[in-house]
PDB file of C-alpha atoms in Angstrom:
ATOM      1  CA  MET A   4      58.196  61.357  56.594  1.00 61.00           C
ATOM      2  CA  ASP A   5      58.770  63.744  53.643  1.00 77.00           C
ATOM      3  CA  ARG A   6      60.884  66.809  54.406  1.00 90.00           C
ATOM      4  CA  PHE A   7      59.850  70.152  52.821  1.00 92.00           C
ATOM      5  CA  PHE A   8      62.282  73.080  52.329  1.00 96.00           C
ATOM      6  CA  PHE A   9      61.696  76.560  50.960  1.00 97.00           C
ATOM      7  CA  VAL A  10      64.443  77.593  48.595  1.00 97.00           C
ATOM      8  CA  PRO A  11      63.963  80.754  46.465  1.00 96.00           C
ATOM      9  CA  PRO A  12      64.609  80.514  42.740  1.00 96.00           C
ATOM     10  CA  GLU A  13      67.951  82.330  42.855  1.00 96.00           C
ATOM     11  CA  PHE A  14      69.428  79.184  44.714  1.00 97.00           C
ATOM     12  CA  PHE A  15      68.490  76.864  41.834  1.00 96.00           C
ATOM     13  CA  LEU A  16      71.740  76.357  39.892  1.00 94.00           C
ATOM     14  CA  SER A  17      72.097  75.985  36.096  1.00 89.00           C
ATOM     15  CA  ASP A  18      73.731  72.598  36.546  1.00 92.00           C
ATOM     16  CA  GLY A  19      70.621  70.993  37.978  1.00 95.00           C
ATOM     17  CA  PHE A  20      71.569  71.375  41.663  1.00 97.00           C
ATOM     18  CA  VAL A  21      70.080  73.294  44.508  1.00 97.00           C
ATOM     19  CA  GLU A  22      71.997  75.180  47.242  1.00 97.00           C
ATOM     20  CA  PHE A  23      69.969  75.686  50.390  1.00 98.00           C
ATOM     21  CA  PRO A  24      69.846  79.226  51.864  1.00 97.00           C
ATOM     22  CA  PRO A  25      71.505  79.582  55.328  1.00 96.00           C
ATOM     23  CA  ASP A  26      68.309  79.296  57.433  1.00 95.00           C
ATOM     24  CA  GLU A  27      67.149  76.071  55.650  1.00 97.00           C
ATOM     25  CA  ALA A  28      70.733  74.665  55.644  1.00 97.00           C
ATOM     26  CA  ASN A  29      71.078  75.244  59.206  1.00 95.00           C
ATOM     27  CA  HIS A  30      67.708  73.456  59.901  1.00 95.00           C
ATOM     28  CA  ALA A  31      68.585  70.458  57.591  1.00 96.00           C
ATOM     29  CA  PHE A  32      72.051  70.017  59.252  1.00 95.00           C
ATOM     30  CA  LYS A  33      71.590  70.961  62.883  1.00 94.00           C
ATOM     31  CA  VAL A  34      67.973  70.066  63.519  1.00 94.00           C
ATOM     32  CA  LEU A  35      67.031  67.260  61.112  1.00 94.00           C
ATOM     33  CA  ARG A  36      70.511  65.974  60.894  1.00 94.00           C
ATOM     34  CA  LEU A  37      70.201  65.064  57.149  1.00 94.00           C
ATOM     35  CA  HIS A  38      72.856  62.981  55.545  1.00 93.00           C
ATOM     36  CA  SER A  39      74.157  62.480  52.113  1.00 94.00           C
ATOM     37  CA  GLY A  40      71.820  60.437  49.949  1.00 95.00           C
ATOM     38  CA  ALA A  41      68.695  61.752  51.708  1.00 95.00           C
ATOM     39  CA  ILE A  42      65.709  62.703  49.490  1.00 96.00           C
ATOM     40  CA  VAL A  43      63.783  65.848  50.305  1.00 96.00           C
ATOM     41  CA  SER A  44      61.121  68.045  48.670  1.00 96.00           C
ATOM     42  CA  VAL A  45      62.022  71.546  47.825  1.00 97.00           C
ATOM     43  CA  VAL A  46      59.629  74.328  46.769  1.00 96.00           C
ATOM     44  CA  ASP A  47      60.559  77.692  45.282  1.00 96.00           C
ATOM     45  CA  GLY A  48      57.372  79.695  46.241  1.00 96.00           C
ATOM     46  CA  GLN A  49      56.668  80.251  42.529  1.00 96.00           C
ATOM     47  CA  GLY A  50      55.155  77.035  41.527  1.00 95.00           C
ATOM     48  CA  ALA A  51      58.070  74.501  41.234  1.00 94.00           C
ATOM     49  CA  CYS A  52      58.295  71.629  43.516  1.00 95.00           C
ATOM     50  CA  VAL A  53      61.411  69.380  43.041  1.00 96.00           C
ATOM     51  CA  LYS A  54      62.684  66.169  44.707  1.00 97.00           C
ATOM     52  CA  VAL A  55      66.410  66.753  45.643  1.00 97.00           C
ATOM     53  CA  GLN A  56      68.911  64.118  46.555  1.00 97.00           C
ATOM     54  CA  VAL A  57      71.237  65.596  49.156  1.00 97.00           C
ATOM     55  CA  GLU A  58      74.817  65.347  48.199  1.00 96.00           C
ATOM     56  CA  GLN A  59      76.407  67.677  50.790  1.00 96.00           C
ATOM     57  CA  CYS A  60      75.092  68.397  54.287  1.00 96.00           C
ATOM     58  CA  ASP A  61      77.621  69.889  56.765  1.00 95.00           C
ATOM     59  CA  ARG A  62      78.669  73.008  58.375  1.00 94.00           C
ATOM     60  CA  LYS A  63      79.681  74.610  55.042  1.00 95.00           C
ATOM     61  CA  GLY A  64      76.196  74.235  53.634  1.00 96.00           C
ATOM     62  CA  VAL A  65      73.596  71.951  52.041  1.00 97.00           C
ATOM     63  CA  ARG A  66      73.546  71.107  48.295  1.00 97.00           C
ATOM     64  CA  GLY A  67      71.656  68.447  46.387  1.00 97.00           C
ATOM     65  CA  ARG A  68      70.859  67.219  42.886  1.00 97.00           C
ATOM     66  CA  ILE A  69      67.299  67.629  41.285  1.00 97.00           C
ATOM     67  CA  ILE A  70      65.944  64.211  40.382  1.00 97.00           C
ATOM     68  CA  ALA A  71      62.314  65.070  39.681  1.00 96.00           C
ATOM     69  CA  MET A  72      60.151  68.141  39.227  1.00 95.00           C
ATOM     70  CA  GLN A  73      56.392  69.171  39.398  1.00 93.00           C
ATOM     71  CA  GLU A  74      54.785  72.413  38.489  1.00 93.00           C
ATOM     72  CA  ASN A  75      52.141  74.010  40.706  1.00 91.00           C
ATOM     73  CA  PRO A  76      51.277  70.936  42.863  1.00 90.00           C
ATOM     74  CA  CYS A  77      48.561  71.498  45.564  1.00 89.00           C
ATOM     75  CA  GLU A  78      47.627  74.934  43.998  1.00 93.00           C
ATOM     76  CA  PRO A  79      44.037  75.914  43.730  1.00 90.00           C
ATOM     77  CA  THR A  80      42.195  76.601  40.535  1.00 88.00           C
ATOM     78  CA  ARG A  81      40.769  79.910  41.725  1.00 90.00           C
ATOM     79  CA  LYS A  82      42.603  83.148  42.321  1.00 94.00           C
ATOM     80  CA  LEU A  83      41.592  84.707  45.773  1.00 96.00           C
ATOM     81  CA  THR A  84      42.610  87.835  47.397  1.00 97.00           C
ATOM     82  CA  ILE A  85      41.790  88.344  50.962  1.00 98.00           C
ATOM     83  CA  GLY A  86      42.109  91.656  52.558  1.00 98.00           C
ATOM     84  CA  LEU A  87      42.110  91.884  56.396  1.00 98.00           C
ATOM     85  CA  ALA A  88      42.516  94.998  58.290  1.00 98.00           C
ATOM     86  CA  LEU A  89      45.506  95.162  60.613  1.00 97.00           C
ATOM     87  CA  LEU A  90      44.489  93.902  64.165  1.00 96.00           C
ATOM     88  CA  LYS A  91      45.579  94.863  67.591  1.00 93.00           C
ATOM     89  CA  GLN A  92      46.621  91.342  68.451  1.00 92.00           C
ATOM     90  CA  ARG A  93      49.525  90.147  66.304  1.00 92.00           C
ATOM     91  CA  SER A  94      48.773  86.594  67.233  1.00 94.00           C
ATOM     92  CA  ARG A  95      45.500  86.840  65.485  1.00 96.00           C
ATOM     93  CA  TYR A  96      46.956  88.084  62.358  1.00 97.00           C
ATOM     94  CA  LYS A  97      49.468  85.427  62.428  1.00 97.00           C
ATOM     95  CA  MET A  98      46.768  82.794  62.587  1.00 97.00           C
ATOM     96  CA  PHE A  99      45.119  84.425  59.559  1.00 98.00           C
ATOM     97  CA  LEU A 100      48.370  84.287  57.557  1.00 98.00           C
ATOM     98  CA  GLU A 101      48.911  80.720  58.408  1.00 98.00           C
ATOM     99  CA  LYS A 102      45.436  79.526  57.439  1.00 98.00           C
ATOM    100  CA  SER A 103      45.313  81.679  54.265  1.00 98.00           C
ATOM    101  CA  VAL A 104      48.302  79.796  53.008  1.00 98.00           C
ATOM    102  CA  GLU A 105      46.900  76.453  53.888  1.00 97.00           C
ATOM    103  CA  LEU A 106      43.493  77.274  52.314  1.00 96.00           C
ATOM    104  CA  GLY A 107      45.013  78.431  48.979  1.00 96.00           C
ATOM    105  CA  VAL A 108      44.631  82.150  49.107  1.00 97.00           C
ATOM    106  CA  THR A 109      46.832  83.679  46.347  1.00 97.00           C
ATOM    107  CA  THR A 110      47.135  87.302  47.481  1.00 98.00           C
ATOM    108  CA  ILE A 111      47.013  88.786  51.081  1.00 98.00           C
ATOM    109  CA  LEU A 112      46.280  92.439  51.452  1.00 98.00           C
ATOM    110  CA  PRO A 113      46.688  94.071  54.917  1.00 98.00           C
ATOM    111  CA  LEU A 114      44.156  96.954  55.168  1.00 98.00           C
ATOM    112  CA  ILE A 115      44.039 100.196  57.071  1.00 97.00           C
ATOM    113  CA  THR A 116      40.541 101.291  57.965  1.00 97.00           C
ATOM    114  CA  GLU A 117      38.904 103.962  59.946  1.00 97.00           C
ATOM    115  CA  ARG A 118      38.820 101.540  62.960  1.00 96.00           C
ATOM    116  CA  THR A 119      42.390 100.146  62.606  1.00 95.00           C
ATOM    117  CA  GLU A 120      44.034 100.852  65.948  1.00 90.00           C
ATOM    118  CA  SER A 121      47.543  99.489  65.391  1.00 88.00           C
ATOM    119  CA  ARG A 122      49.549  99.962  62.248  1.00 88.00           C
ATOM    120  CA  ALA A 123      52.456  97.898  63.374  1.00 88.00           C
ATOM    121  CA  TRP A 124      53.573  95.759  60.548  1.00 94.00           C
ATOM    122  CA  ARG A 125      56.729  93.659  59.850  1.00 95.00           C
ATOM    123  CA  LYS A 126      56.628  92.247  56.357  1.00 96.00           C
ATOM    124  CA  ASP A 127      59.722  90.157  56.976  1.00 96.00           C
ATOM    125  CA  ARG A 128      58.096  88.447  60.084  1.00 97.00           C
ATOM    126  CA  ALA A 129      54.757  87.884  58.196  1.00 97.00           C
ATOM    127  CA  ARG A 130      56.604  86.348  55.290  1.00 97.00           C
ATOM    128  CA  GLN A 131      58.335  83.922  57.529  1.00 96.00           C
ATOM    129  CA  VAL A 132      55.104  82.850  58.993  1.00 97.00           C
ATOM    130  CA  MET A 133      53.794  82.226  55.607  1.00 98.00           C
ATOM    131  CA  ILE A 134      56.788  80.273  54.495  1.00 97.00           C
ATOM    132  CA  ALA A 135      56.394  77.892  57.501  1.00 96.00           C
ATOM    133  CA  ALA A 136      52.743  77.361  56.587  1.00 97.00           C
ATOM    134  CA  LEU A 137      53.731  76.790  52.914  1.00 96.00           C
ATOM    135  CA  LYS A 138      56.185  73.988  53.902  1.00 94.00           C
ATOM    136  CA  GLN A 139      53.679  72.423  56.362  1.00 93.00           C
ATOM    137  CA  CYS A 140      50.832  72.069  53.851  1.00 93.00           C
ATOM    138  CA  GLY A 141      52.852  71.222  50.806  1.00 91.00           C
ATOM    139  CA  ARG A 142      51.988  74.178  48.525  1.00 94.00           C
ATOM    140  CA  SER A 143      54.331  75.261  45.925  1.00 95.00           C
ATOM    141  CA  ARG A 144      53.403  79.016  45.457  1.00 96.00           C
ATOM    142  CA  LEU A 145      53.781  81.545  48.248  1.00 97.00           C
ATOM    143  CA  PRO A 146      50.935  83.964  48.221  1.00 97.00           C
ATOM    144  CA  GLU A 147      51.718  87.508  47.231  1.00 97.00           C
ATOM    145  CA  LEU A 148      51.949  89.599  50.352  1.00 98.00           C
ATOM    146  CA  GLN A 149      51.252  93.257  49.738  1.00 97.00           C
ATOM    147  CA  SER A 150      52.152  96.284  51.875  1.00 96.00           C
ATOM    148  CA  PRO A 151      49.411  97.780  54.128  1.00 97.00           C
ATOM    149  CA  ILE A 152      47.194  99.980  52.081  1.00 97.00           C
ATOM    150  CA  SER A 153      44.072 102.077  52.808  1.00 97.00           C
ATOM    151  CA  LEU A 154      40.606 100.744  52.270  1.00 97.00           C
ATOM    152  CA  ASN A 155      39.767 103.618  50.088  1.00 95.00           C
ATOM    153  CA  SER A 156      42.556 102.650  47.661  1.00 96.00           C
ATOM    154  CA  VAL A 157      41.228  99.241  46.809  1.00 96.00           C
ATOM    155  CA  LEU A 158      37.490  99.707  46.702  1.00 97.00           C
ATOM    156  CA  GLY A 159      35.799  99.163  43.257  1.00 94.00           C
ATOM    157  CA  PRO A 160      33.507  96.885  41.252  1.00 93.00           C
ATOM    158  CA  ASP A 161      33.670  93.233  41.884  1.00 89.00           C
ATOM    159  CA  ILE A 162      35.024  93.692  45.450  1.00 96.00           C
ATOM    160  CA  LEU A 163      33.204  91.797  48.193  1.00 97.00           C
ATOM    161  CA  LEU A 164      32.972  93.549  51.565  1.00 97.00           C
ATOM    162  CA  ALA A 165      32.141  91.427  54.625  1.00 96.00           C
ATOM    163  CA  ASP A 166      29.249  92.884  56.648  1.00 95.00           C
ATOM    164  CA  PRO A 167      27.201  90.882  59.252  1.00 91.00           C
ATOM    165  CA  ASP A 168      24.092  92.920  58.340  1.00 90.00           C
ATOM    166  CA  ALA A 169      24.370  92.594  54.511  1.00 94.00           C
ATOM    167  CA  PRO A 170      21.347  91.158  52.773  1.00 92.00           C
ATOM    168  CA  THR A 171      23.447  88.993  50.420  1.00 93.00           C
ATOM    169  CA  PRO A 172      25.006  85.698  51.637  1.00 94.00           C
ATOM    170  CA  LEU A 173      28.544  85.144  50.442  1.00 94.00           C
ATOM    171  CA  LEU A 174      27.746  81.693  49.095  1.00 90.00           C
ATOM    172  CA  THR A 175      25.225  83.283  46.595  1.00 90.00           C
ATOM    173  CA  VAL A 176      27.878  85.255  44.841  1.00 91.00           C
ATOM    174  CA  VAL A 177      31.083  83.355  44.884  1.00 87.00           C
ATOM    175  CA  HIS A 178      29.696  80.937  42.168  1.00 83.00           C
ATOM    176  CA  ARG A 179      29.142  83.728  39.731  1.00 83.00           C
ATOM    177  CA  ILE A 180      31.845  86.215  40.425  1.00 83.00           C
ATOM    178  CA  ARG A 181      34.874  86.246  38.039  1.00 81.00           C
ATOM    179  CA  ASP A 182      38.380  85.594  39.133  1.00 86.00           C
ATOM    180  CA  PRO A 183      40.239  86.965  40.814  1.00 90.00           C
ATOM    181  CA  VAL A 184      37.798  87.080  43.787  1.00 94.00           C
ATOM    182  CA  THR A 185      38.553  89.840  46.291  1.00 97.00           C
ATOM    183  CA  ILE A 186      36.977  89.836  49.793  1.00 97.00           C
ATOM    184  CA  LEU A 187      37.730  92.488  52.303  1.00 98.00           C
ATOM    185  CA  ILE A 188      37.177  92.153  56.011  1.00 98.00           C
ATOM    186  CA  GLY A 189      37.440  94.936  58.635  1.00 97.00           C
ATOM    187  CA  PRO A 190      39.196  95.005  62.074  1.00 96.00           C
ATOM    188  CA  GLU A 191      37.727  94.632  65.369  1.00 93.00           C
ATOM    189  CA  GLY A 192      34.273  96.403  65.247  1.00 92.00           C
ATOM    190  CA  GLY A 193      34.113  95.896  61.463  1.00 94.00           C
ATOM    191  CA  PHE A 194      33.753  98.588  58.957  1.00 97.00           C
ATOM    192  CA  THR A 195      32.203 101.919  59.789  1.00 97.00           C
ATOM    193  CA  GLU A 196      28.809 103.018  58.154  1.00 96.00           C
ATOM    194  CA  ASN A 197      30.766 105.602  56.117  1.00 97.00           C
ATOM    195  CA  GLU A 198      33.075 102.865  54.754  1.00 97.00           C
ATOM    196  CA  ARG A 199      30.081 100.640  53.823  1.00 96.00           C
ATOM    197  CA  ILE A 200      28.407 103.557  52.062  1.00 97.00           C
ATOM    198  CA  LEU A 201      31.641 104.384  50.131  1.00 97.00           C
ATOM    199  CA  ALA A 202      32.090 100.727  49.197  1.00 97.00           C
ATOM    200  CA  GLN A 203      28.661 100.593  47.734  1.00 96.00           C
ATOM    201  CA  ALA A 204      29.161 103.821  45.892  1.00 97.00           C
ATOM    202  CA  ARG A 205      32.254 102.385  44.249  1.00 96.00           C
ATOM    203  CA  GLY A 206      30.397  99.388  43.079  1.00 96.00           C
ATOM    204  CA  ALA A 207      31.399  96.892  45.850  1.00 96.00           C
ATOM    205  CA  THR A 208      29.034  94.173  47.129  1.00 96.00           C
ATOM    206  CA  LEU A 209      28.229  93.775  50.791  1.00 97.00           C
ATOM    207  CA  VAL A 210      28.029  90.092  51.840  1.00 96.00           C
ATOM    208  CA  ARG A 211      27.341  88.296  55.123  1.00 94.00           C
ATOM    209  CA  LEU A 212      28.965  85.104  56.283  1.00 92.00           C
ATOM    210  CA  GLY A 213      26.292  83.748  58.500  1.00 86.00           C
ATOM    211  CA  PRO A 214      23.944  84.646  61.389  1.00 88.00           C
ATOM    212  CA  ARG A 215      26.845  85.058  63.954  1.00 87.00           C
ATOM    213  CA  HIS A 216      29.136  87.880  64.468  1.00 87.00           C
ATOM    214  CA  LEU A 217      32.656  86.482  63.923  1.00 91.00           C
ATOM    215  CA  ARG A 218      36.130  87.752  64.939  1.00 95.00           C
ATOM    216  CA  ALA A 219      37.990  89.445  62.131  1.00 96.00           C
ATOM    217  CA  GLU A 220      40.440  86.677  61.569  1.00 97.00           C
ATOM    218  CA  THR A 221      37.819  84.017  61.721  1.00 97.00           C
ATOM    219  CA  ALA A 222      35.654  85.895  59.118  1.00 96.00           C
ATOM    220  CA  ALA A 223      38.731  86.051  56.835  1.00 97.00           C
ATOM    221  CA  ILE A 224      39.437  82.278  57.233  1.00 97.00           C
ATOM    222  CA  CYS A 225      35.816  81.370  56.758  1.00 95.00           C
ATOM    223  CA  SER A 226      35.719  83.457  53.566  1.00 96.00           C
ATOM    224  CA  ALA A 227      38.696  81.812  52.098  1.00 96.00           C
ATOM    225  CA  ALA A 228      37.353  78.373  52.821  1.00 95.00           C
ATOM    226  CA  ALA A 229      33.968  79.310  51.352  1.00 93.00           C
ATOM    227  CA  VAL A 230      35.531  80.313  48.086  1.00 92.00           C
ATOM    228  CA  MET A 231      37.827  77.402  47.822  1.00 90.00           C
ATOM    229  CA  LEU A 232      35.147  74.876  48.638  1.00 87.00           C
ATOM    230  CA  ALA A 233      32.819  76.541  46.054  1.00 81.00           C
ATOM    231  CA  GLY A 234      35.453  75.593  43.492  1.00 69.00           C
TER     232      GLY A 234
END
């Protein structure tokens, strides 16, 4: 079984070696019990995926030699930004973060809208969730995670706004819209009428995902899947 580790670029050494950061080193030594000679996969979150032969794995740290390298394996051909409003239940936002990484989303944008009830946000925790998903699915680039921002600040032309009552299906526009694709999804209860009017006035397109009303995180995940499957 291949072992994936996340090692930021600053831990890649000029002599062709990689030093694991403390959390990954601890996991490799105490949990996986790797030994000298083991070969593992390491991604830097910026497109590099390398095969590393472990030469040191003990309480002092983990260090290995790069023996092979790939650029951008398992990365999508399209650039997709998903903006999802902050949700009351953190577990639901966690699910969205995980699946966004797996599906190939390139930028994640937490939104603050009129119906946003909770503005609690821990970027460090969200990033850890994304790193775990990155290692699980074998991606090489960690999506850009932006700070929470108001809906009003991101509206504009070429933006797609999810609305269950919109006349235009999402699949009719994803084929012709230019990259990067940006889809915005509201919180529990969706966007308000004022927000929908403002979005259209700014040139955004309202799109529907299907005949059923979906939970916010489900709508975000389905939107990502639709864009990626459309190629």
